[in-house]
Amino acid sequence: MTKYIETTGKTEELAVAAALEQLGLDRDDVSVEVLARAKTGFLGIGSSPAKVRVSYEAPDEAVFVPVPVPAPAPAAEEAKEPEKPAPAVKQERKPEPVKTEKKPAPAKKAEPKPAAAEKAAPTAEKPAADRTADIEQFLIGLMEHLEVEAKPVITVNAEGTYEVVLEGEDLGALIGRRGETLDAIQQLTNYAVNHGQRSRARIHVDCENYRAKREESLQRLARKTAGKAVKYRRNMMLEPMNAYERHVIHAELQEYHPNISTYSTGTEPNRRIVVAYNK
């Protein structure tokens, strides 16, 4: 079920950001339609905020089906005669035993409790730094299974993301067509290391500097496509891309031109970006 919300902001991007924050979604999960562009006016007079409509897919709501209530059984035609109470039987009273008062036993002195806490402290979760050994162990085993001589070199950046670089010779087979094999290795590593963990570690796998080269190529493609959209004043659709590549396109064209906006359409693995020209 497709739903949408409308938000305003000083600029179109601020209005979109407000909608994403309200929905808790990423930019690639929604479609954006600019309803009104921001106007600055003259000396602040006549200014108006930008207004956008952000559409997103929401799960269908459950339909309530009333459950029929069975009809009550018909009452009996004739009421039964009330049963007569049985005659009470007299019981002989036994003599009550004589109660003797007992002196209370002397109270025992409470032994001092040990200084240690009664409850054991909960087991601390494995710190983020310990994931390095797990990542290295998994990738070494995976490389041996693929019969590829590659060594993982792992570092952690300022944002806490594990940057993994596979080093070796002739590693083109690990990249694959348009990085599909490298993406699969990255997804497998993320799943294997994060499985059963409360906190999720972000793992980024690269090989022969492919990610940086691909990102530069996508940025050039984004600017070229946006230039065509402005020149011909019509929407342009790109080829299917994964989530990371679509994010690069969105970020590159975020402030490219006032009449250019981007949104994603379709379903995985054929989800693609539309570079829209807004008149």
Short mmCIF file of C-alpha atoms in Angstrom, two decimals:
data_model
loop_
_atom_site.label_atom_id
_atom_site.label_comp_id
_atom_site.label_asym_id
_atom_site.label_seq_id
_atom_site.Cartn_x
_atom_site.Cartn_y
_atom_site.Cartn_z
CA MET A 1 0.00 0.00 0.00
CA THR A 2 1.45 3.35 -1.05
CA LYS A 3 1.18 6.18 1.48
CA TYR A 4 2.56 9.70 1.52
CA ILE A 5 3.12 12.68 3.77
CA GLU A 6 3.61 16.33 2.91
CA THR A 7 6.23 18.44 4.67
CA THR A 8 7.66 21.92 4.31
CA GLY A 9 11.09 23.41 4.81
CA LYS A 10 13.28 26.35 3.99
CA THR A 11 14.58 24.37 1.00
CA GLU A 12 13.43 21.28 -0.85
CA GLU A 13 16.16 19.17 0.72
CA LEU A 14 15.28 20.34 4.23
CA ALA A 15 11.65 19.44 3.60
CA VAL A 16 12.67 15.95 2.39
CA ALA A 17 14.97 15.53 5.38
CA ALA A 18 12.12 16.41 7.73
CA ALA A 19 9.89 13.78 6.11
CA LEU A 20 12.61 11.11 6.28
CA GLU A 21 13.21 11.86 9.95
CA GLN A 22 9.49 11.63 10.66
CA LEU A 23 9.12 8.31 8.80
CA GLY A 24 12.43 6.81 9.93
CA LEU A 25 13.29 5.82 6.33
CA ASP A 26 16.28 6.32 4.04
CA ARG A 27 16.28 8.54 0.96
CA ASP A 28 16.30 5.52 -1.31
CA ASP A 29 13.15 4.04 0.28
CA VAL A 30 10.85 6.90 -0.80
CA SER A 31 9.73 8.83 -3.85
CA VAL A 32 9.76 12.62 -3.72
CA GLU A 33 7.48 15.05 -5.56
CA VAL A 34 8.11 18.78 -5.25
CA LEU A 35 4.76 20.53 -4.77
CA ALA A 36 6.09 24.07 -4.29
CA ARG A 37 9.60 25.45 -4.52
CA ALA A 38 11.00 27.82 -1.91
CA LYS A 39 10.74 31.55 -2.64
CA THR A 40 13.03 34.05 -0.97
CA GLY A 41 11.08 37.15 -1.97
CA PHE A 42 12.46 40.66 -1.77
CA LEU A 43 13.97 41.56 1.59
CA GLY A 44 12.08 38.67 3.10
CA ILE A 45 8.72 39.94 1.80
CA GLY A 46 6.72 37.39 -0.16
CA SER A 47 8.95 34.46 0.85
CA SER A 48 7.40 31.00 1.15
CA PRO A 49 8.80 27.60 2.19
CA ALA A 50 9.25 24.62 -0.08
CA LYS A 51 6.62 21.88 0.06
CA VAL A 52 7.19 18.26 -0.93
CA ARG A 53 5.17 15.08 -1.01
CA VAL A 54 7.10 11.97 0.08
CA SER A 55 5.57 8.62 -0.93
CA TYR A 56 6.52 5.29 0.64
CA GLU A 57 5.33 1.69 0.67
CA ALA A 58 3.53 0.60 3.85
CA PRO A 59 2.26 -2.91 4.72
CA ASP A 60 -1.42 -3.54 4.14
CA GLU A 61 -3.58 -3.11 7.24
CA ALA A 62 -5.20 -6.22 8.67
CA VAL A 63 -8.97 -6.53 8.09
CA PHE A 64 -11.03 -7.25 11.20
CA VAL A 65 -13.51 -10.10 10.65
CA PRO A 66 -16.16 -10.39 13.40
CA VAL A 67 -16.50 -13.87 14.87
CA PRO A 68 -20.15 -15.03 15.15
CA VAL A 69 -21.30 -15.63 18.73
CA PRO A 70 -23.34 -18.86 19.18
CA ALA A 71 -26.95 -18.33 20.26
CA PRO A 72 -27.76 -19.30 23.87
CA ALA A 73 -29.44 -22.66 24.43
CA PRO A 74 -33.25 -22.46 24.92
CA ALA A 75 -34.45 -22.52 28.51
CA ALA A 76 -36.00 -25.70 29.86
CA GLU A 77 -39.77 -25.74 29.67
CA GLU A 78 -40.27 -27.02 33.15
CA ALA A 79 -38.13 -26.00 36.10
CA LYS A 80 -36.81 -28.81 38.20
CA GLU A 81 -38.11 -29.14 41.73
CA PRO A 82 -35.62 -27.81 44.27
CA GLU A 83 -33.89 -30.55 46.16
CA LYS A 84 -34.76 -30.82 49.83
CA PRO A 85 -31.83 -30.25 52.16
CA ALA A 86 -30.61 -33.32 53.98
CA PRO A 87 -31.35 -33.41 57.72
CA ALA A 88 -28.48 -32.08 59.80
CA VAL A 89 -26.58 -34.70 61.78
CA LYS A 90 -25.58 -33.71 65.25
CA GLN A 91 -21.91 -34.28 66.02
CA GLU A 92 -20.53 -34.76 69.49
CA ARG A 93 -18.14 -32.03 70.59
CA LYS A 94 -14.73 -33.29 71.55
CA PRO A 95 -12.93 -31.64 74.43
CA GLU A 96 -10.46 -29.04 73.23
CA PRO A 97 -6.82 -29.71 74.13
CA VAL A 98 -5.21 -27.41 76.64
CA LYS A 99 -2.83 -25.01 74.95
CA THR A 100 0.55 -24.53 76.59
CA GLU A 101 2.52 -21.41 75.91
CA LYS A 102 6.00 -21.95 74.54
CA LYS A 103 8.82 -19.59 75.16
CA PRO A 104 10.13 -18.07 71.94
CA ALA A 105 13.48 -19.38 70.84
CA PRO A 106 16.34 -16.89 71.07
CA ALA A 107 16.80 -15.04 67.81
CA LYS A 108 19.93 -15.90 65.88
CA LYS A 109 22.28 -13.12 65.06
CA ALA A 110 22.29 -12.30 61.34
CA GLU A 111 25.61 -13.14 59.78
CA PRO A 112 27.19 -10.25 57.89
CA LYS A 113 26.70 -10.51 54.11
CA PRO A 114 29.77 -10.60 51.91
CA ALA A 115 30.78 -7.37 50.25
CA ALA A 116 30.24 -8.83 46.77
CA ALA A 117 26.92 -8.11 45.07
CA GLU A 118 24.22 -10.76 45.53
CA LYS A 119 23.31 -10.80 41.85
CA ALA A 120 25.95 -11.56 39.31
CA ALA A 121 26.64 -8.73 36.92
CA PRO A 122 25.22 -9.32 33.43
CA THR A 123 27.68 -10.58 30.87
CA ALA A 124 29.12 -7.62 29.01
CA GLU A 125 28.62 -7.65 25.28
CA LYS A 126 31.69 -8.19 23.16
CA PRO A 127 33.27 -4.80 22.41
CA ALA A 128 33.38 -3.57 18.87
CA ALA A 129 37.17 -4.02 18.67
CA ASP A 130 36.75 -7.80 19.15
CA ARG A 131 34.89 -8.10 15.85
CA THR A 132 38.19 -7.72 13.99
CA ALA A 133 39.25 -11.28 14.84
CA ASP A 134 35.83 -12.63 13.78
CA ILE A 135 35.99 -10.81 10.43
CA GLU A 136 39.55 -12.02 9.76
CA GLN A 137 38.72 -15.61 10.68
CA PHE A 138 35.64 -15.71 8.43
CA LEU A 139 37.34 -14.14 5.40
CA ILE A 140 40.42 -16.38 5.65
CA GLY A 141 38.16 -19.43 5.67
CA LEU A 142 36.12 -18.05 2.76
CA MET A 143 39.25 -17.36 0.68
CA GLU A 144 40.50 -20.89 1.32
CA HIS A 145 37.14 -22.28 0.21
CA LEU A 146 37.28 -20.15 -2.98
CA GLU A 147 40.91 -21.21 -3.51
CA VAL A 148 42.02 -17.57 -3.76
CA GLU A 149 45.23 -16.28 -2.17
CA ALA A 150 44.00 -13.06 -0.58
CA LYS A 151 44.73 -11.61 2.84
CA PRO A 152 42.23 -9.34 4.65
CA VAL A 153 43.65 -6.11 6.09
CA ILE A 154 41.18 -4.61 8.59
CA THR A 155 40.99 -1.09 10.00
CA VAL A 156 38.25 0.81 11.87
CA ASN A 157 37.39 4.36 10.76
CA ALA A 158 36.18 7.25 12.91
CA GLU A 159 32.51 6.24 12.43
CA GLY A 160 33.16 2.71 13.75
CA THR A 161 32.89 1.01 10.34
CA TYR A 162 35.26 -1.88 9.66
CA GLU A 163 37.18 -1.16 6.46
CA VAL A 164 38.38 -4.47 4.98
CA VAL A 165 40.79 -4.55 2.04
CA LEU A 166 41.53 -7.89 0.37
CA GLU A 167 45.16 -7.82 -0.74
CA GLY A 168 46.81 -10.17 -3.21
CA GLU A 169 47.56 -10.64 -6.91
CA ASP A 170 45.06 -11.11 -9.74
CA LEU A 171 41.97 -10.64 -7.57
CA GLY A 172 39.66 -9.60 -10.41
CA ALA A 173 37.58 -12.75 -9.83
CA LEU A 174 36.69 -11.46 -6.35
CA ILE A 175 35.21 -8.28 -7.88
CA GLY A 176 33.05 -9.83 -10.59
CA ARG A 177 30.83 -8.05 -13.09
CA ARG A 178 30.06 -4.54 -11.77
CA GLY A 179 31.24 -5.65 -8.34
CA GLU A 180 28.55 -8.30 -7.87
CA THR A 181 30.95 -10.88 -6.38
CA LEU A 182 32.51 -8.29 -4.07
CA ASP A 183 29.04 -7.24 -2.89
CA ALA A 184 28.16 -10.87 -2.16
CA ILE A 185 31.36 -11.30 -0.09
CA GLN A 186 30.50 -8.15 1.86
CA GLN A 187 26.94 -9.33 2.56
CA LEU A 188 28.12 -12.79 3.69
CA THR A 189 30.70 -11.23 6.02
CA ASN A 190 28.14 -8.88 7.56
CA TYR A 191 25.70 -11.74 8.13
CA ALA A 192 28.28 -14.16 9.58
CA VAL A 193 29.83 -11.64 11.98
CA ASN A 194 26.58 -9.96 13.13
CA HIS A 195 24.53 -13.15 13.51
CA GLY A 196 23.37 -13.49 17.12
CA GLN A 197 24.81 -10.12 18.18
CA ARG A 198 22.75 -7.36 19.82
CA SER A 199 24.67 -4.52 18.20
CA ARG A 200 25.35 -4.57 14.47
CA ALA A 201 28.83 -3.88 13.13
CA ARG A 202 29.07 -2.22 9.72
CA ILE A 203 31.62 -3.98 7.50
CA HIS A 204 32.85 -2.51 4.21
CA VAL A 205 34.84 -4.87 1.93
CA ASP A 206 36.98 -3.57 -0.93
CA CYS A 207 39.48 -5.05 -3.37
CA GLU A 208 42.00 -3.37 -5.70
CA ASN A 209 40.43 0.02 -4.84
CA TYR A 210 37.31 -0.95 -6.79
CA ARG A 211 34.86 0.98 -4.56
CA ALA A 212 36.58 4.34 -5.07
CA LYS A 213 36.87 3.81 -8.84
CA ARG A 214 33.22 2.78 -9.08
CA GLU A 215 32.11 5.76 -6.99
CA GLU A 216 33.96 8.21 -9.28
CA SER A 217 32.38 6.54 -12.32
CA LEU A 218 28.89 6.82 -10.79
CA GLN A 219 29.40 10.49 -9.95
CA ARG A 220 30.37 11.23 -13.57
CA LEU A 221 27.33 9.27 -14.78
CA ALA A 222 25.03 11.21 -12.42
CA ARG A 223 26.26 14.62 -13.62
CA LYS A 224 26.07 13.58 -17.27
CA THR A 225 22.51 12.26 -16.90
CA ALA A 226 21.38 15.36 -14.99
CA GLY A 227 22.84 17.54 -17.75
CA LYS A 228 20.76 15.70 -20.32
CA ALA A 229 17.64 16.05 -18.18
CA VAL A 230 18.15 19.84 -17.99
CA LYS A 231 18.97 20.12 -21.69
CA TYR A 232 15.98 18.13 -22.94
CA ARG A 233 13.71 19.07 -20.00
CA ARG A 234 12.53 15.53 -19.36
CA ASN A 235 13.11 12.70 -16.91
CA MET A 236 16.01 10.30 -17.39
CA MET A 237 16.12 6.74 -16.01
CA LEU A 238 19.36 4.97 -15.07
CA GLU A 239 20.19 1.28 -15.19
CA PRO A 240 19.39 -0.97 -12.18
CA MET A 241 21.79 -0.48 -9.26
CA ASN A 242 22.24 -1.78 -5.75
CA ALA A 243 21.46 0.31 -2.67
CA TYR A 244 25.02 1.64 -2.24
CA GLU A 245 25.30 2.78 -5.87
CA ARG A 246 21.88 4.46 -5.72
CA HIS A 247 23.01 6.30 -2.58
CA VAL A 248 26.03 7.67 -4.49
CA ILE A 249 23.74 9.03 -7.26
CA HIS A 250 21.32 10.63 -4.77
CA ALA A 251 24.17 12.31 -2.88
CA GLU A 252 25.88 13.60 -6.04
CA LEU A 253 22.72 15.26 -7.43
CA GLN A 254 21.38 16.52 -4.10
CA GLU A 255 22.29 20.14 -4.91
CA TYR A 256 23.19 19.82 -8.58
CA HIS A 257 20.41 21.98 -10.09
CA PRO A 258 17.26 23.64 -8.65
CA ASN A 259 15.07 21.84 -11.20
CA ILE A 260 16.63 18.38 -10.70
CA SER A 261 15.46 15.79 -8.17
CA THR A 262 16.00 12.04 -7.87
CA TYR A 263 13.90 9.13 -6.68
CA SER A 264 14.03 5.32 -6.92
CA THR A 265 11.48 3.08 -8.59
CA GLY A 266 10.98 -0.66 -9.05
CA THR A 267 11.84 -3.60 -6.82
CA GLU A 268 15.11 -5.38 -6.09
CA PRO A 269 17.19 -6.44 -7.93
CA ASN A 270 15.82 -4.18 -10.70
CA ARG A 271 15.39 -1.04 -8.60
CA ARG A 272 16.69 2.01 -10.45
CA ILE A 273 16.96 5.80 -10.13
CA VAL A 274 14.95 8.38 -12.06
CA VAL A 275 16.61 11.76 -12.56
CA ALA A 276 13.54 14.01 -12.75
CA TYR A 277 13.31 17.45 -14.30
CA ASN A 278 10.83 19.63 -12.39
CA LYS A 279 9.48 22.51 -14.46
#
